[in-house]
């Protein structure tokens, strides 16, 4: 899938007439499935594009695959921050998202 496809799915979910709970379930299930389509897929960012308010902890609790991805992104961002000194939003699977 390309970036346009991800954005199209996110816009469709965000514009959906479904109730918030249904949109949340659909978006989290899709995020879980989309995790295997691209190594750089960021489910937290994508869910925010879907207008589904979630924390990294909530995403990680949805499935083990999403937990692994959120932890991987967290570790990669911490390493980048340590190398470059650039502050990035850090995802944690044990607590709320933090901006360092």
PDB file of N, CA and C in Angstrom:
ATOM      1  N   UNK A   1       0.844  -1.177   0.000  1.00  0.00           N
ATOM      2  CA  UNK A   1       0.000   0.000   0.000  1.00  0.00           C
ATOM      3  C   UNK A   1       0.889   1.239   0.000  1.00  0.00           C
ATOM      4  N   UNK A   2       0.386   2.272  -0.630  1.00  0.00           N
ATOM      5  CA  UNK A   2       1.140   3.519  -0.610  1.00  0.00           C
ATOM      6  C   UNK A   2       0.499   4.503   0.369  1.00  0.00           C
ATOM      7  N   UNK A   3       1.182   5.607   0.574  1.00  0.00           N
ATOM      8  CA  UNK A   3       0.718   6.591   1.551  1.00  0.00           C
ATOM      9  C   UNK A   3      -0.700   7.088   1.240  1.00  0.00           C
ATOM     10  N   UNK A   4      -1.004   7.257  -0.034  1.00  0.00           N
ATOM     11  CA  UNK A   4      -2.338   7.705  -0.424  1.00  0.00           C
ATOM     12  C   UNK A   4      -3.425   6.746   0.019  1.00  0.00           C
ATOM     13  N   UNK A   5      -3.149   5.453  -0.067  1.00  0.00           N
ATOM     14  CA  UNK A   5      -4.123   4.454   0.368  1.00  0.00           C
ATOM     15  C   UNK A   5      -4.387   4.558   1.875  1.00  0.00           C
ATOM     16  N   UNK A   6      -3.318   4.734   2.643  1.00  0.00           N
ATOM     17  CA  UNK A   6      -3.483   4.888   4.088  1.00  0.00           C
ATOM     18  C   UNK A   6      -4.312   6.127   4.397  1.00  0.00           C
ATOM     19  N   UNK A   7      -4.022   7.227   3.691  1.00  0.00           N
ATOM     20  CA  UNK A   7      -4.744   8.479   3.927  1.00  0.00           C
ATOM     21  C   UNK A   7      -6.212   8.375   3.514  1.00  0.00           C
ATOM     22  N   UNK A   8      -6.474   7.646   2.441  1.00  0.00           N
ATOM     23  CA  UNK A   8      -7.855   7.440   1.997  1.00  0.00           C
ATOM     24  C   UNK A   8      -8.646   6.659   3.045  1.00  0.00           C
ATOM     25  N   UNK A   9      -8.052   5.592   3.567  1.00  0.00           N
ATOM     26  CA  UNK A   9      -8.717   4.817   4.627  1.00  0.00           C
ATOM     27  C   UNK A   9      -8.961   5.677   5.865  1.00  0.00           C
ATOM     28  N   UNK A  10      -7.963   6.457   6.253  1.00  0.00           N
ATOM     29  CA  UNK A  10      -8.101   7.309   7.440  1.00  0.00           C
ATOM     30  C   UNK A  10      -9.214   8.333   7.247  1.00  0.00           C
ATOM     31  N   UNK A  11      -9.272   8.949   6.065  1.00  0.00           N
ATOM     32  CA  UNK A  11     -10.313   9.945   5.793  1.00  0.00           C
ATOM     33  C   UNK A  11     -11.698   9.309   5.796  1.00  0.00           C
ATOM     34  N   UNK A  12     -11.803   8.101   5.242  1.00  0.00           N
ATOM     35  CA  UNK A  12     -13.101   7.419   5.214  1.00  0.00           C
ATOM     36  C   UNK A  12     -13.587   7.113   6.632  1.00  0.00           C
ATOM     37  N   UNK A  13     -12.689   6.696   7.483  1.00  0.00           N
ATOM     38  CA  UNK A  13     -13.073   6.408   8.874  1.00  0.00           C
ATOM     39  C   UNK A  13     -13.435   7.703   9.597  1.00  0.00           C
ATOM     40  N   UNK A  14     -12.628   8.730   9.401  1.00  0.00           N
ATOM     41  CA  UNK A  14     -12.880  10.016  10.065  1.00  0.00           C
ATOM     42  C   UNK A  14     -14.218  10.612   9.643  1.00  0.00           C
ATOM     43  N   UNK A  15     -14.599  10.433   8.381  1.00  0.00           N
ATOM     44  CA  UNK A  15     -15.841  11.000   7.857  1.00  0.00           C
ATOM     45  C   UNK A  15     -17.049  10.087   8.027  1.00  0.00           C
ATOM     46  N   UNK A  16     -16.837   8.922   8.590  1.00  0.00           N
ATOM     47  CA  UNK A  16     -17.901   7.934   8.738  1.00  0.00           C
ATOM     48  C   UNK A  16     -19.015   8.445   9.641  1.00  0.00           C
ATOM     49  N   UNK A  17     -20.238   8.014   9.351  1.00  0.00           N
ATOM     50  CA  UNK A  17     -21.393   8.360  10.166  1.00  0.00           C
ATOM     51  C   UNK A  17     -21.582   7.404  11.341  1.00  0.00           C
ATOM     52  N   UNK A  18     -20.715   6.404  11.441  1.00  0.00           N
ATOM     53  CA  UNK A  18     -20.833   5.426  12.532  1.00  0.00           C
ATOM     54  C   UNK A  18     -20.568   6.106  13.868  1.00  0.00           C
ATOM     55  N   UNK A  19     -21.076   5.493  14.940  1.00  0.00           N
ATOM     56  CA  UNK A  19     -20.830   6.072  16.262  1.00  0.00           C
ATOM     57  C   UNK A  19     -19.347   5.916  16.628  1.00  0.00           C
ATOM     58  N   UNK A  20     -18.927   6.644  17.644  1.00  0.00           N
ATOM     59  CA  UNK A  20     -17.509   6.678  18.020  1.00  0.00           C
ATOM     60  C   UNK A  20     -16.962   5.306  18.383  1.00  0.00           C
ATOM     61  N   UNK A  21     -17.755   4.512  19.090  1.00  0.00           N
ATOM     62  CA  UNK A  21     -17.297   3.182  19.489  1.00  0.00           C
ATOM     63  C   UNK A  21     -17.057   2.291  18.268  1.00  0.00           C
ATOM     64  N   UNK A  22     -17.981   2.323  17.323  1.00  0.00           N
ATOM     65  CA  UNK A  22     -17.840   1.508  16.114  1.00  0.00           C
ATOM     66  C   UNK A  22     -16.634   1.961  15.289  1.00  0.00           C
ATOM     67  N   UNK A  23     -16.453   3.279  15.156  1.00  0.00           N
ATOM     68  CA  UNK A  23     -15.287   3.787  14.414  1.00  0.00           C
ATOM     69  C   UNK A  23     -13.994   3.376  15.094  1.00  0.00           C
ATOM     70  N   UNK A  24     -13.986   3.423  16.409  1.00  0.00           N
ATOM     71  CA  UNK A  24     -12.783   3.052  17.175  1.00  0.00           C
ATOM     72  C   UNK A  24     -12.438   1.578  16.955  1.00  0.00           C
ATOM     73  N   UNK A  25     -13.439   0.704  17.060  1.00  0.00           N
ATOM     74  CA  UNK A  25     -13.205  -0.730  16.869  1.00  0.00           C
ATOM     75  C   UNK A  25     -12.717  -1.010  15.446  1.00  0.00           C
ATOM     76  N   UNK A  26     -13.389  -0.435  14.463  1.00  0.00           N
ATOM     77  CA  UNK A  26     -12.987  -0.617  13.071  1.00  0.00           C
ATOM     78  C   UNK A  26     -11.573  -0.116  12.845  1.00  0.00           C
ATOM     79  N   UNK A  27     -11.268   1.075  13.333  1.00  0.00           N
ATOM     80  CA  UNK A  27      -9.944   1.662  13.116  1.00  0.00           C
ATOM     81  C   UNK A  27      -8.849   0.844  13.795  1.00  0.00           C
ATOM     82  N   UNK A  28      -9.082   0.380  15.011  1.00  0.00           N
ATOM     83  CA  UNK A  28      -8.070  -0.425  15.701  1.00  0.00           C
ATOM     84  C   UNK A  28      -7.861  -1.771  15.011  1.00  0.00           C
ATOM     85  N   UNK A  29      -8.949  -2.400  14.554  1.00  0.00           N
ATOM     86  CA  UNK A  29      -8.810  -3.663  13.818  1.00  0.00           C
ATOM     87  C   UNK A  29      -8.038  -3.454  12.511  1.00  0.00           C
ATOM     88  N   UNK A  30      -8.350  -2.367  11.807  1.00  0.00           N
ATOM     89  CA  UNK A  30      -7.617  -2.074  10.572  1.00  0.00           C
ATOM     90  C   UNK A  30      -6.156  -1.749  10.864  1.00  0.00           C
ATOM     91  N   UNK A  31      -5.888  -0.991  11.909  1.00  0.00           N
ATOM     92  CA  UNK A  31      -4.504  -0.666  12.271  1.00  0.00           C
ATOM     93  C   UNK A  31      -3.722  -1.945  12.548  1.00  0.00           C
ATOM     94  N   UNK A  32      -4.364  -2.888  13.228  1.00  0.00           N
ATOM     95  CA  UNK A  32      -3.714  -4.171  13.499  1.00  0.00           C
ATOM     96  C   UNK A  32      -3.364  -4.878  12.198  1.00  0.00           C
ATOM     97  N   UNK A  33      -4.293  -4.904  11.267  1.00  0.00           N
ATOM     98  CA  UNK A  33      -4.043  -5.553   9.970  1.00  0.00           C
ATOM     99  C   UNK A  33      -3.009  -4.787   9.148  1.00  0.00           C
ATOM    100  N   UNK A  34      -3.072  -3.466   9.163  1.00  0.00           N
ATOM    101  CA  UNK A  34      -2.148  -2.658   8.362  1.00  0.00           C
ATOM    102  C   UNK A  34      -0.715  -2.717   8.886  1.00  0.00           C
ATOM    103  N   UNK A  35      -0.550  -3.108  10.126  1.00  0.00           N
ATOM    104  CA  UNK A  35       0.793  -3.205  10.709  1.00  0.00           C
ATOM    105  C   UNK A  35       1.677  -4.154   9.905  1.00  0.00           C
ATOM    106  N   UNK A  36       1.092  -5.165   9.307  1.00  0.00           N
ATOM    107  CA  UNK A  36       1.901  -6.124   8.541  1.00  0.00           C
ATOM    108  C   UNK A  36       2.166  -5.653   7.114  1.00  0.00           C
ATOM    109  N   UNK A  37       1.577  -4.542   6.683  1.00  0.00           N
ATOM    110  CA  UNK A  37       1.752  -4.091   5.303  1.00  0.00           C
ATOM    111  C   UNK A  37       2.988  -3.236   5.103  1.00  0.00           C
ATOM    112  N   UNK A  38       3.537  -2.693   6.188  1.00  0.00           N
ATOM    113  CA  UNK A  38       4.648  -1.763   6.039  1.00  0.00           C
ATOM    114  C   UNK A  38       5.404  -1.699   7.357  1.00  0.00           C
ATOM    115  N   UNK A  39       6.710  -1.884   7.317  1.00  0.00           N
ATOM    116  CA  UNK A  39       7.506  -1.858   8.536  1.00  0.00           C
ATOM    117  C   UNK A  39       7.492  -0.496   9.216  1.00  0.00           C
ATOM    118  N   UNK A  40       7.263   0.558   8.456  1.00  0.00           N
ATOM    119  CA  UNK A  40       7.309   1.901   9.020  1.00  0.00           C
ATOM    120  C   UNK A  40       5.918   2.443   9.364  1.00  0.00           C
ATOM    121  N   UNK A  41       4.893   1.611   9.247  1.00  0.00           N
ATOM    122  CA  UNK A  41       3.529   2.025   9.576  1.00  0.00           C
ATOM    123  C   UNK A  41       3.449   2.382  11.054  1.00  0.00           C
ATOM    124  N   UNK A  42       2.936   3.563  11.353  1.00  0.00           N
ATOM    125  CA  UNK A  42       2.797   4.046  12.724  1.00  0.00           C
ATOM    126  C   UNK A  42       1.304   4.026  13.073  1.00  0.00           C
ATOM    127  N   UNK A  43       0.848   3.013  13.816  1.00  0.00           N
ATOM    128  CA  UNK A  43      -0.583   2.899  14.096  1.00  0.00           C
ATOM    129  C   UNK A  43      -1.135   4.043  14.931  1.00  0.00           C
ATOM    130  N   UNK A  44      -0.349   4.592  15.841  1.00  0.00           N
ATOM    131  CA  UNK A  44      -0.837   5.694  16.675  1.00  0.00           C
ATOM    132  C   UNK A  44      -1.099   6.928  15.816  1.00  0.00           C
ATOM    133  N   UNK A  45      -0.151   7.254  14.979  1.00  0.00           N
ATOM    134  CA  UNK A  45      -0.316   8.422  14.096  1.00  0.00           C
ATOM    135  C   UNK A  45      -1.489   8.207  13.145  1.00  0.00           C
ATOM    136  N   UNK A  46      -1.598   7.002  12.586  1.00  0.00           N
ATOM    137  CA  UNK A  46      -2.673   6.716  11.641  1.00  0.00           C
ATOM    138  C   UNK A  46      -4.039   6.819  12.325  1.00  0.00           C
ATOM    139  N   UNK A  47      -4.156   6.303  13.545  1.00  0.00           N
ATOM    140  CA  UNK A  47      -5.423   6.387  14.269  1.00  0.00           C
ATOM    141  C   UNK A  47      -5.791   7.835  14.571  1.00  0.00           C
ATOM    142  N   UNK A  48      -4.807   8.662  14.822  1.00  0.00           N
ATOM    143  CA  UNK A  48      -5.075  10.083  15.022  1.00  0.00           C
ATOM    144  C   UNK A  48      -5.578  10.717  13.725  1.00  0.00           C
ATOM    145  N   UNK A  49      -5.046  10.264  12.584  1.00  0.00           N
ATOM    146  CA  UNK A  49      -5.538  10.748  11.292  1.00  0.00           C
ATOM    147  C   UNK A  49      -6.985  10.311  11.071  1.00  0.00           C
ATOM    148  N   UNK A  50      -7.348   9.180  11.632  1.00  0.00           N
ATOM    149  CA  UNK A  50      -8.724   8.673  11.532  1.00  0.00           C
ATOM    150  C   UNK A  50      -9.662   9.419  12.469  1.00  0.00           C
ATOM    151  N   UNK A  51      -9.149  10.349  13.229  1.00  0.00           N
ATOM    152  CA  UNK A  51      -9.917  11.100  14.216  1.00  0.00           C
ATOM    153  C   UNK A  51     -10.451  10.169  15.303  1.00  0.00           C
ATOM    154  N   UNK A  52      -9.617   9.197  15.668  1.00  0.00           N
ATOM    155  CA  UNK A  52      -9.925   8.273  16.751  1.00  0.00           C
ATOM    156  C   UNK A  52      -8.938   8.587  17.877  1.00  0.00           C
ATOM    157  N   UNK A  53      -9.412   9.234  18.945  1.00  0.00           N
ATOM    158  CA  UNK A  53      -8.502   9.625  20.021  1.00  0.00           C
ATOM    159  C   UNK A  53      -8.044   8.413  20.828  1.00  0.00           C
ATOM    160  N   UNK A  54      -6.779   8.084  20.711  1.00  0.00           N
ATOM    161  CA  UNK A  54      -6.207   6.960  21.448  1.00  0.00           C
ATOM    162  C   UNK A  54      -4.825   7.350  21.960  1.00  0.00           C
ATOM    163  N   UNK A  55      -4.427   6.682  23.017  1.00  0.00           N
ATOM    164  CA  UNK A  55      -3.059   6.825  23.511  1.00  0.00           C
ATOM    165  C   UNK A  55      -2.260   5.624  23.007  1.00  0.00           C
ATOM    166  N   UNK A  56      -0.946   5.737  23.004  1.00  0.00           N
ATOM    167  CA  UNK A  56      -0.141   4.579  22.628  1.00  0.00           C
ATOM    168  C   UNK A  56      -0.427   3.356  23.504  1.00  0.00           C
ATOM    169  N   UNK A  57      -0.741   3.575  24.774  1.00  0.00           N
ATOM    170  CA  UNK A  57      -1.062   2.461  25.670  1.00  0.00           C
ATOM    171  C   UNK A  57      -2.316   1.739  25.196  1.00  0.00           C
ATOM    172  N   UNK A  58      -3.352   2.497  24.829  1.00  0.00           N
ATOM    173  CA  UNK A  58      -4.595   1.893  24.347  1.00  0.00           C
ATOM    174  C   UNK A  58      -4.363   1.110  23.059  1.00  0.00           C
ATOM    175  N   UNK A  59      -3.536   1.637  22.181  1.00  0.00           N
ATOM    176  CA  UNK A  59      -3.218   0.933  20.931  1.00  0.00           C
ATOM    177  C   UNK A  59      -2.490  -0.366  21.253  1.00  0.00           C
ATOM    178  N   UNK A  60      -1.518  -0.296  22.155  1.00  0.00           N
ATOM    179  CA  UNK A  60      -0.729  -1.484  22.508  1.00  0.00           C
ATOM    180  C   UNK A  60      -1.581  -2.552  23.185  1.00  0.00           C
ATOM    181  N   UNK A  61      -2.624  -2.145  23.883  1.00  0.00           N
ATOM    182  CA  UNK A  61      -3.484  -3.116  24.569  1.00  0.00           C
ATOM    183  C   UNK A  61      -4.445  -3.819  23.623  1.00  0.00           C
ATOM    184  N   UNK A  62      -4.597  -3.323  22.404  1.00  0.00           N
ATOM    185  CA  UNK A  62      -5.556  -3.904  21.468  1.00  0.00           C
ATOM    186  C   UNK A  62      -5.106  -5.269  20.975  1.00  0.00           C
ATOM    187  N   UNK A  63      -3.809  -5.405  20.659  1.00  0.00           N
ATOM    188  CA  UNK A  63      -3.305  -6.695  20.192  1.00  0.00           C
ATOM    189  C   UNK A  63      -1.805  -6.775  20.442  1.00  0.00           C
ATOM    190  N   UNK A  64      -1.292  -7.984  20.451  1.00  0.00           N
ATOM    191  CA  UNK A  64       0.149  -8.158  20.675  1.00  0.00           C
ATOM    192  C   UNK A  64       0.953  -7.580  19.508  1.00  0.00           C
ATOM    193  N   UNK A  65       0.417  -7.659  18.299  1.00  0.00           N
ATOM    194  CA  UNK A  65       1.114  -7.113  17.142  1.00  0.00           C
ATOM    195  C   UNK A  65       1.242  -5.594  17.257  1.00  0.00           C
ATOM    196  N   UNK A  66       0.168  -4.929  17.684  1.00  0.00           N
ATOM    197  CA  UNK A  66       0.227  -3.484  17.875  1.00  0.00           C
ATOM    198  C   UNK A  66       1.133  -3.127  19.051  1.00  0.00           C
ATOM    199  N   UNK A  67       1.120  -3.928  20.102  1.00  0.00           N
ATOM    200  CA  UNK A  67       2.008  -3.672  21.245  1.00  0.00           C
ATOM    201  C   UNK A  67       3.462  -3.722  20.798  1.00  0.00           C
ATOM    202  N   UNK A  68       3.799  -4.729  19.998  1.00  0.00           N
ATOM    203  CA  UNK A  68       5.168  -4.846  19.494  1.00  0.00           C
ATOM    204  C   UNK A  68       5.532  -3.635  18.641  1.00  0.00           C
ATOM    205  N   UNK A  69       4.626  -3.205  17.775  1.00  0.00           N
ATOM    206  CA  UNK A  69       4.914  -2.073  16.882  1.00  0.00           C
ATOM    207  C   UNK A  69       5.102  -0.781  17.674  1.00  0.00           C
ATOM    208  N   UNK A  70       4.227  -0.532  18.648  1.00  0.00           N
ATOM    209  CA  UNK A  70       4.340   0.690  19.454  1.00  0.00           C
ATOM    210  C   UNK A  70       5.655   0.692  20.228  1.00  0.00           C
ATOM    211  N   UNK A  71       6.013  -0.460  20.790  1.00  0.00           N
ATOM    212  CA  UNK A  71       7.280  -0.554  21.520  1.00  0.00           C
ATOM    213  C   UNK A  71       8.458  -0.339  20.574  1.00  0.00           C
ATOM    214  N   UNK A  72       8.397  -0.910  19.393  1.00  0.00           N
ATOM    215  CA  UNK A  72       9.464  -0.751  18.409  1.00  0.00           C
ATOM    216  C   UNK A  72       9.632   0.725  18.019  1.00  0.00           C
ATOM    217  N   UNK A  73       8.530   1.419  17.789  1.00  0.00           N
ATOM    218  CA  UNK A  73       8.589   2.845  17.441  1.00  0.00           C
ATOM    219  C   UNK A  73       9.179   3.636  18.614  1.00  0.00           C
ATOM    220  N   UNK A  74       8.745   3.301  19.817  1.00  0.00           N
ATOM    221  CA  UNK A  74       9.268   3.968  21.011  1.00  0.00           C
ATOM    222  C   UNK A  74      10.792   3.798  21.087  1.00  0.00           C
ATOM    223  N   UNK A  75      11.268   2.573  20.943  1.00  0.00           N
ATOM    224  CA  UNK A  75      12.702   2.305  21.020  1.00  0.00           C
ATOM    225  C   UNK A  75      13.471   3.024  19.922  1.00  0.00           C
ATOM    226  N   UNK A  76      12.923   3.005  18.709  1.00  0.00           N
ATOM    227  CA  UNK A  76      13.589   3.665  17.573  1.00  0.00           C
ATOM    228  C   UNK A  76      13.674   5.172  17.788  1.00  0.00           C
ATOM    229  N   UNK A  77      12.618   5.771  18.308  1.00  0.00           N
ATOM    230  CA  UNK A  77      12.614   7.215  18.554  1.00  0.00           C
ATOM    231  C   UNK A  77      13.560   7.589  19.691  1.00  0.00           C
ATOM    232  N   UNK A  78      13.627   6.774  20.719  1.00  0.00           N
ATOM    233  CA  UNK A  78      14.561   7.046  21.823  1.00  0.00           C
ATOM    234  C   UNK A  78      16.000   6.999  21.319  1.00  0.00           C
ATOM    235  N   UNK A  79      16.309   6.006  20.495  1.00  0.00           N
ATOM    236  CA  UNK A  79      17.669   5.893  19.952  1.00  0.00           C
ATOM    237  C   UNK A  79      17.998   7.094  19.072  1.00  0.00           C
ATOM    238  N   UNK A  80      17.053   7.523  18.272  1.00  0.00           N
ATOM    239  CA  UNK A  80      17.252   8.680  17.399  1.00  0.00           C
ATOM    240  C   UNK A  80      17.469   9.939  18.237  1.00  0.00           C
ATOM    241  N   UNK A  81      16.678  10.076  19.275  1.00  0.00           N
ATOM    242  CA  UNK A  81      16.801  11.248  20.148  1.00  0.00           C
ATOM    243  C   UNK A  81      18.173  11.269  20.829  1.00  0.00           C
ATOM    244  N   UNK A  82      18.617  10.114  21.292  1.00  0.00           N
ATOM    245  CA  UNK A  82      19.926  10.038  21.938  1.00  0.00           C
ATOM    246  C   UNK A  82      21.053  10.363  20.968  1.00  0.00           C
ATOM    247  N   UNK A  83      20.905   9.926  19.718  1.00  0.00           N
ATOM    248  CA  UNK A  83      21.925  10.174  18.701  1.00  0.00           C
ATOM    249  C   UNK A  83      21.957  11.623  18.252  1.00  0.00           C
ATOM    250  N   UNK A  84      20.777  12.205  18.047  1.00  0.00           N
ATOM    251  CA  UNK A  84      20.703  13.522  17.415  1.00  0.00           C
ATOM    252  C   UNK A  84      20.354  14.652  18.371  1.00  0.00           C
ATOM    253  N   UNK A  85      19.759  14.333  19.495  1.00  0.00           N
ATOM    254  CA  UNK A  85      19.316  15.366  20.419  1.00  0.00           C
ATOM    255  C   UNK A  85      17.992  15.998  20.019  1.00  0.00           C
ATOM    256  N   UNK A  86      17.389  15.534  18.922  1.00  0.00           N
ATOM    257  CA  UNK A  86      16.096  16.050  18.464  1.00  0.00           C
ATOM    258  C   UNK A  86      14.995  15.413  19.306  1.00  0.00           C
ATOM    259  N   UNK A  87      14.124  16.233  19.862  1.00  0.00           N
ATOM    260  CA  UNK A  87      13.053  15.720  20.714  1.00  0.00           C
ATOM    261  C   UNK A  87      11.875  15.251  19.871  1.00  0.00           C
ATOM    262  N   UNK A  88      11.449  14.025  20.125  1.00  0.00           N
ATOM    263  CA  UNK A  88      10.327  13.420  19.411  1.00  0.00           C
ATOM    264  C   UNK A  88       9.302  12.928  20.424  1.00  0.00           C
ATOM    265  N   UNK A  89       8.056  12.810  19.989  1.00  0.00           N
ATOM    266  CA  UNK A  89       7.052  12.202  20.867  1.00  0.00           C
ATOM    267  C   UNK A  89       7.463  10.753  21.090  1.00  0.00           C
ATOM    268  N   UNK A  90       7.489  10.361  22.329  1.00  0.00           N
ATOM    269  CA  UNK A  90       7.919   9.017  22.679  1.00  0.00           C
ATOM    270  C   UNK A  90       6.703   8.198  23.086  1.00  0.00           C
ATOM    271  N   UNK A  91       6.514   7.044  22.454  1.00  0.00           N
ATOM    272  CA  UNK A  91       5.405   6.160  22.800  1.00  0.00           C
ATOM    273  C   UNK A  91       5.872   5.197  23.876  1.00  0.00           C
ATOM    274  N   UNK A  92       5.018   4.934  24.816  1.00  0.00           N
ATOM    275  CA  UNK A  92       5.318   3.960  25.843  1.00  0.00           C
ATOM    276  C   UNK A  92       4.128   3.025  25.971  1.00  0.00           C
ATOM    277  N   UNK A  93       4.392   1.749  26.148  1.00  0.00           N
ATOM    278  CA  UNK A  93       3.288   0.802  26.300  1.00  0.00           C
ATOM    279  C   UNK A  93       2.929   0.619  27.768  1.00  0.00           C
ATOM    280  N   UNK A  94       3.615   1.319  28.654  1.00  0.00           N
ATOM    281  CA  UNK A  94       3.329   1.177  30.077  1.00  0.00           C
ATOM    282  C   UNK A  94       2.738   2.435  30.702  1.00  0.00           C
ATOM    283  N   UNK A  95       2.655   3.501  29.969  1.00  0.00           N
ATOM    284  CA  UNK A  95       2.131   4.739  30.524  1.00  0.00           C
ATOM    285  C   UNK A  95       1.657   5.652  29.418  1.00  0.00           C
ATOM    286  N   UNK A  96       1.221   6.853  29.754  1.00  0.00           N
ATOM    287  CA  UNK A  96       0.725   7.778  28.739  1.00  0.00           C
ATOM    288  C   UNK A  96       1.831   8.252  27.808  1.00  0.00           C
ATOM    289  N   UNK A  97       1.449   8.714  26.636  1.00  0.00           N
ATOM    290  CA  UNK A  97       2.424   9.263  25.696  1.00  0.00           C
ATOM    291  C   UNK A  97       3.087  10.473  26.325  1.00  0.00           C
ATOM    292  N   UNK A  98       4.354  10.609  26.073  1.00  0.00           N
ATOM    293  CA  UNK A  98       5.081  11.742  26.636  1.00  0.00           C
ATOM    294  C   UNK A  98       5.842  12.444  25.542  1.00  0.00           C
ATOM    295  N   UNK A  99       6.030  13.721  25.716  1.00  0.00           N
ATOM    296  CA  UNK A  99       6.900  14.473  24.832  1.00  0.00           C
ATOM    297  C   UNK A  99       8.096  14.876  25.664  1.00  0.00           C
ATOM    298  N   UNK A 100       9.239  14.395  25.308  1.00  0.00           N
ATOM    299  CA  UNK A 100      10.447  14.648  26.083  1.00  0.00           C
ATOM    300  C   UNK A 100      11.123  15.906  25.637  1.00  0.00           C
TER     301      UNK A 100
END
